[in-house]
mmCIF file of C-alpha atoms in Angstrom:
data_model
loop_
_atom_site.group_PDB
_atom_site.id
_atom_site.type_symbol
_atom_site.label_atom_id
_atom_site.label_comp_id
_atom_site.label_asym_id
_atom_site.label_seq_id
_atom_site.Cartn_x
_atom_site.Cartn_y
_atom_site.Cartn_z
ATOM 1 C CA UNK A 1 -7.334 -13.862 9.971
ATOM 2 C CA UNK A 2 -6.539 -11.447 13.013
ATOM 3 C CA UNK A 3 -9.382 -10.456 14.663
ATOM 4 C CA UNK A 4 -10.957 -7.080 14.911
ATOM 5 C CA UNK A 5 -8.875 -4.827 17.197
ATOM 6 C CA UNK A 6 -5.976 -7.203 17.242
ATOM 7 C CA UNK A 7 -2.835 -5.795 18.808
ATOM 8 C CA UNK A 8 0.413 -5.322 16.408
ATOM 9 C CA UNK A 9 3.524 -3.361 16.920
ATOM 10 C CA UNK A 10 2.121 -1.560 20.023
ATOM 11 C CA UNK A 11 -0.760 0.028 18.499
ATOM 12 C CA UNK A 12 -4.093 -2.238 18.492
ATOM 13 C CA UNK A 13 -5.271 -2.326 14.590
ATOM 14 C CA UNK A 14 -8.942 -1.710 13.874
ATOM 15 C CA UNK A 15 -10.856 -4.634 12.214
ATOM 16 C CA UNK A 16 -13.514 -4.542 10.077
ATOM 17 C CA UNK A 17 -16.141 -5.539 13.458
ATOM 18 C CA UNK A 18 -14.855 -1.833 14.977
ATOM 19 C CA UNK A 19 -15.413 0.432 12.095
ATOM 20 C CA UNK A 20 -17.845 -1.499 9.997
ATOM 21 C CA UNK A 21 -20.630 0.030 12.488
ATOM 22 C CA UNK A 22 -19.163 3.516 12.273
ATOM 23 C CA UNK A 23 -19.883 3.401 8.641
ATOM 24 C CA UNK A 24 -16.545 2.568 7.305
ATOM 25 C CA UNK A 25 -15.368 -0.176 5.287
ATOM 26 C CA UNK A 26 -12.138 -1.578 4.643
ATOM 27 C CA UNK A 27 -11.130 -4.099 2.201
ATOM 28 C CA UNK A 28 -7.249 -5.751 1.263
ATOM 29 C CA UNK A 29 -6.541 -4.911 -2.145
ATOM 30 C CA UNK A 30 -3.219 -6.518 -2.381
ATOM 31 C CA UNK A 31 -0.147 -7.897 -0.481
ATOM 32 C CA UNK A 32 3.507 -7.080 -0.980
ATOM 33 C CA UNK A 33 6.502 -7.944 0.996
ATOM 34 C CA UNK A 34 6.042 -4.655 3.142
ATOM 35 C CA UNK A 35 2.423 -4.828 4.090
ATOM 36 C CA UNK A 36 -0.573 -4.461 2.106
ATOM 37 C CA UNK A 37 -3.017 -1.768 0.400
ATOM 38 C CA UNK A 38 -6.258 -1.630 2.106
ATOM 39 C CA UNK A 39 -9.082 0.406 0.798
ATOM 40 C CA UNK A 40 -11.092 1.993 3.278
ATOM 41 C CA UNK A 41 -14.315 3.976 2.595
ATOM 42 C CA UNK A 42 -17.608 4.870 3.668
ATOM 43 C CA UNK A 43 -20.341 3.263 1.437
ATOM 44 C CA UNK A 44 -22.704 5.876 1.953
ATOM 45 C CA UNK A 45 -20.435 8.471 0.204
ATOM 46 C CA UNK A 46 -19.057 6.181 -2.575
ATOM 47 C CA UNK A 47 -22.259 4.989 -3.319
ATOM 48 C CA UNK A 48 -23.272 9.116 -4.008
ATOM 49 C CA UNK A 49 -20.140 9.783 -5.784
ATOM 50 C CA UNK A 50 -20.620 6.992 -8.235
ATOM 51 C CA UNK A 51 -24.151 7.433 -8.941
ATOM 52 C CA UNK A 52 -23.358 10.939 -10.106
ATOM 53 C CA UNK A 53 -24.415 11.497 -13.730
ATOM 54 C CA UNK A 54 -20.959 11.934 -15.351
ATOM 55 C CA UNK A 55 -19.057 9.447 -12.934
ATOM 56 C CA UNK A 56 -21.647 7.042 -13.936
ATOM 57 C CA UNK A 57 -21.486 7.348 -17.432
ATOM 58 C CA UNK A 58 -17.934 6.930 -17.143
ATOM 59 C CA UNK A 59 -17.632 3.805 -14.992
ATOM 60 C CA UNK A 60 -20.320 2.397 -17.179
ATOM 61 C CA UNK A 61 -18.333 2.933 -20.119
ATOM 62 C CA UNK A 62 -15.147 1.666 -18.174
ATOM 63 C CA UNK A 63 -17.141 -1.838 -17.617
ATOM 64 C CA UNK A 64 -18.236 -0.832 -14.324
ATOM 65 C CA UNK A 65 -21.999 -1.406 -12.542
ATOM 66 C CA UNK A 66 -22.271 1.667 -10.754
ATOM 67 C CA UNK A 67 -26.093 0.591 -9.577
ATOM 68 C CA UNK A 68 -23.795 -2.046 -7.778
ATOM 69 C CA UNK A 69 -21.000 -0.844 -5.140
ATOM 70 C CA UNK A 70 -19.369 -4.344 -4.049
ATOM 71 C CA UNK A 71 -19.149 -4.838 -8.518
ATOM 72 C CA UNK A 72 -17.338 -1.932 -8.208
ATOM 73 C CA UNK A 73 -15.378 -2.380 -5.910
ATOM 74 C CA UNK A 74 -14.683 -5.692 -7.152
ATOM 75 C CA UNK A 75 -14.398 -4.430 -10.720
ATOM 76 C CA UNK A 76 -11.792 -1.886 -9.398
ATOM 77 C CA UNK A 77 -9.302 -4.250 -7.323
ATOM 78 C CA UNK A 78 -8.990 -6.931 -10.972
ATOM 79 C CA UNK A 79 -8.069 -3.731 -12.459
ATOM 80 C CA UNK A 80 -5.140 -3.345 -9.996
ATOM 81 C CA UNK A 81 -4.267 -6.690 -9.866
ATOM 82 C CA UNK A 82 -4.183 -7.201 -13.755
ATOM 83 C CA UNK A 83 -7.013 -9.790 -13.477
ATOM 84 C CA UNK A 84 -9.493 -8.209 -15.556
ATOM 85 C CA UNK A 85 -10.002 -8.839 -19.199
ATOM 86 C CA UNK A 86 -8.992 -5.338 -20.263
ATOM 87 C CA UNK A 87 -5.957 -5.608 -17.923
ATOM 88 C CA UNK A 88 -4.856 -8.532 -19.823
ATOM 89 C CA UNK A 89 -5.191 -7.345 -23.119
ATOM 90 C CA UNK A 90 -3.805 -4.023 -22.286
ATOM 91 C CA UNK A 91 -0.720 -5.409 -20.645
ATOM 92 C CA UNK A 92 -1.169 -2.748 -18.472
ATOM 93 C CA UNK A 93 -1.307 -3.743 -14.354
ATOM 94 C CA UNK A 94 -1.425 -0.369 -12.439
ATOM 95 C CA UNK A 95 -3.918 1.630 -10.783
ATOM 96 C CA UNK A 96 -6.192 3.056 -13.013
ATOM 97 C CA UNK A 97 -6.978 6.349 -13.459
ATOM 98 C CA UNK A 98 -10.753 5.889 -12.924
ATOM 99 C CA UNK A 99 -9.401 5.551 -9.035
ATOM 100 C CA UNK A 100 -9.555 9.419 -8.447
ATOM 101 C CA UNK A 101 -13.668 8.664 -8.383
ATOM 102 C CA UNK A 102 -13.309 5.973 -5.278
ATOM 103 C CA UNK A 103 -10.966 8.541 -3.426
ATOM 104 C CA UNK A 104 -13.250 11.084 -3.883
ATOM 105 C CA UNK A 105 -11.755 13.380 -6.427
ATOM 106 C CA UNK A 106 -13.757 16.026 -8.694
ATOM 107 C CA UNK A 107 -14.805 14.503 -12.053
ATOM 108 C CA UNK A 108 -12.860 17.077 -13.994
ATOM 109 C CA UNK A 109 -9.404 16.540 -12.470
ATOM 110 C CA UNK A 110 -10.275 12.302 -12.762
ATOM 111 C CA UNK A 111 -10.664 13.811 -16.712
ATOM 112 C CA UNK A 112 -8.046 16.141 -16.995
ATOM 113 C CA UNK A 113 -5.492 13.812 -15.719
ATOM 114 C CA UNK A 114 -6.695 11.066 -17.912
ATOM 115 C CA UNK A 115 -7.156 13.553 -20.611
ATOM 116 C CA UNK A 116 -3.406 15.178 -20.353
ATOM 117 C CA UNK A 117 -2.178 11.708 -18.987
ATOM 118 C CA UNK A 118 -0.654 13.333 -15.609
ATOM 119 C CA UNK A 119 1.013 16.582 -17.326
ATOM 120 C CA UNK A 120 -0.127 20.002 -18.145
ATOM 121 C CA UNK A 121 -1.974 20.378 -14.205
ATOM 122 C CA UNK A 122 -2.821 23.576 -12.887
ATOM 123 C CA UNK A 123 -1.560 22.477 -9.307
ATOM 124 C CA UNK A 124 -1.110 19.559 -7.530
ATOM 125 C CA UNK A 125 -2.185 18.339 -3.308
ATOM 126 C CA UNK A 126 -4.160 15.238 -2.669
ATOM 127 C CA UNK A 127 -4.011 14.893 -6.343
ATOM 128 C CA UNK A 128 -3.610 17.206 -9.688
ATOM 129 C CA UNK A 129 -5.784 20.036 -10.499
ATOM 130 C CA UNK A 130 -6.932 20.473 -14.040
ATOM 131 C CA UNK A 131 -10.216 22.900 -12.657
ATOM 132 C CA UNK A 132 -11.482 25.086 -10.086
ATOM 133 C CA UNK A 133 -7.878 25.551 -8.887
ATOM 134 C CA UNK A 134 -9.100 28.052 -5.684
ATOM 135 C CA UNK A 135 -11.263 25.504 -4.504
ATOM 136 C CA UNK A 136 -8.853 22.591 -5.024
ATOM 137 C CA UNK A 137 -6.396 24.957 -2.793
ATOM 138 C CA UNK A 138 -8.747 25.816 -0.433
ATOM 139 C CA UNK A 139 -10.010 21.625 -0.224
ATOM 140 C CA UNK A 140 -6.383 20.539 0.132
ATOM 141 C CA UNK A 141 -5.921 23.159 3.182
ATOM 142 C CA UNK A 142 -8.740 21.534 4.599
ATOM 143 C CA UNK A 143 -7.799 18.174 4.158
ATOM 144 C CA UNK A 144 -4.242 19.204 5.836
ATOM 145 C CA UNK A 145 -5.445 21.078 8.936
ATOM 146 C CA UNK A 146 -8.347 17.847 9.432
ATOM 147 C CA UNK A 147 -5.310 15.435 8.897
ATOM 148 C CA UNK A 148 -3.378 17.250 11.514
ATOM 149 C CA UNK A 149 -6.695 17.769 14.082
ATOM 150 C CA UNK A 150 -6.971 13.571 13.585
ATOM 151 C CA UNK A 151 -3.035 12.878 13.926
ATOM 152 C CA UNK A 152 -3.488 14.562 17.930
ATOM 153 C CA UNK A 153 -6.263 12.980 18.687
ATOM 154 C CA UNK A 154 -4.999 9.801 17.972
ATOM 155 C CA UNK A 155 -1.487 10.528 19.385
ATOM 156 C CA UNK A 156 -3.509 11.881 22.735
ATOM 157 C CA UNK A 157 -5.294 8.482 22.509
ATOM 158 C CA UNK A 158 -8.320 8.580 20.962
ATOM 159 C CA UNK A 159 -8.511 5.357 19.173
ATOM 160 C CA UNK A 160 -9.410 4.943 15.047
ATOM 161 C CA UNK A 161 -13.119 3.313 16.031
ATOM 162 C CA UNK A 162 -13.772 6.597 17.879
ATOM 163 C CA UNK A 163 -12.425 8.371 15.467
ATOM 164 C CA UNK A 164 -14.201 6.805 12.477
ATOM 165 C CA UNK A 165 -17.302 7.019 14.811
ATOM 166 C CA UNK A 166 -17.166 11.202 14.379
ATOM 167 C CA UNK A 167 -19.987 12.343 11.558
ATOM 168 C CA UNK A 168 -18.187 12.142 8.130
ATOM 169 C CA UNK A 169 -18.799 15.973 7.670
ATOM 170 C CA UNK A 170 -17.267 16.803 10.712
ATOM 171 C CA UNK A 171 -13.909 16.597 9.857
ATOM 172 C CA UNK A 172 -13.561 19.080 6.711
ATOM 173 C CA UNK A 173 -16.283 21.646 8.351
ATOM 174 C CA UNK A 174 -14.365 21.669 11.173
ATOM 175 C CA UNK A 175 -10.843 21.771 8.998
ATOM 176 C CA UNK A 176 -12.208 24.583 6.957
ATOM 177 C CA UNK A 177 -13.773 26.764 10.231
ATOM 178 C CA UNK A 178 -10.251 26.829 11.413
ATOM 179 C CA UNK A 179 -8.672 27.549 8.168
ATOM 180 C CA UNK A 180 -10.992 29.992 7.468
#
């Protein structure tokens, strides 16, 4: 294993001992020949998400534990990797749709997509809309000007650790001040 802040490619990468004390996690969720996907997310905030009444119900009815966030978490990556039992018997290996909750998407568009399997959206961004369109707009903006605000930081130096360090409701205040 490489360890934490390990050099590659120029840049140094960020291991879990530099952001796990910022409050982010980041797990491998599978290899292929070109890298691999890595899951990164704040407990704190995933942990709120799924405990929501409707998320809840939902992940509970999807096989899920949301009392437990490492079972979920767990419970999510067999689903990618076609390891679970409903996987199996589905023949189905992909992400599943349920994933809009651990990326932090509105229960209503994780529905609606589910619901009108990917079609019939109202408009799409970070993902498609199926309600409150204006404020799915105005999130996305958001999202874009704090991506942007992050992308010069880092290219002016500032490294991932002290960027993952900043208060997780720093970024899309700030974002949204400026769009506003």
């Amino acid at each position: 294993a490489r360890g934490a802040g390990e050099q590659r490619g120029g840049r140094v990468r960020p291991g879990p001992a530099r952001l796990g004390p910022r409050g982010v996690r980041s797990v491998v969720r599978g290899r292929r020949a070109g890298g691999a996907v890595v899951y990164g997310y704040r407990p704190r905030l995933l942990t709120r998400a799924s405990r929501q009444e409707q998320v809840a119900a939902f992940l509970t009815a999807e096989g899920y534990d949301p009392s437990s966030l490492s079972a979920c978490i767990e419970k999510l990556h067999k689903r990618i990797c076609g390891t679970d039992l409903q996987s199996q018997t589905t023949g189905r290996c992909s992400f599943p749709q349920e994933i809009g909750f651990f990326r932090g998407y509105p229960y209503e568009d994780v529905i609606g997509f589910i619901d009108n399997e990917g079609e019939n959206f109202l408009c799409s961004g970070c993902w498609k809309v199926y309600a409150k369109e204006r404020d799915a707009q105005t999130c996305f903006c958001c999202y874009k000007n704090c991506t942007t605000m992050y992308q010069q930081l880092f290219a002016e130096g500032v490294s991932i650790a002290c960027l993952a360090a900043v208060d997780e409701d720093f970024p899309a205040a700030e974002a949204c001040r400026a769009a506003g």
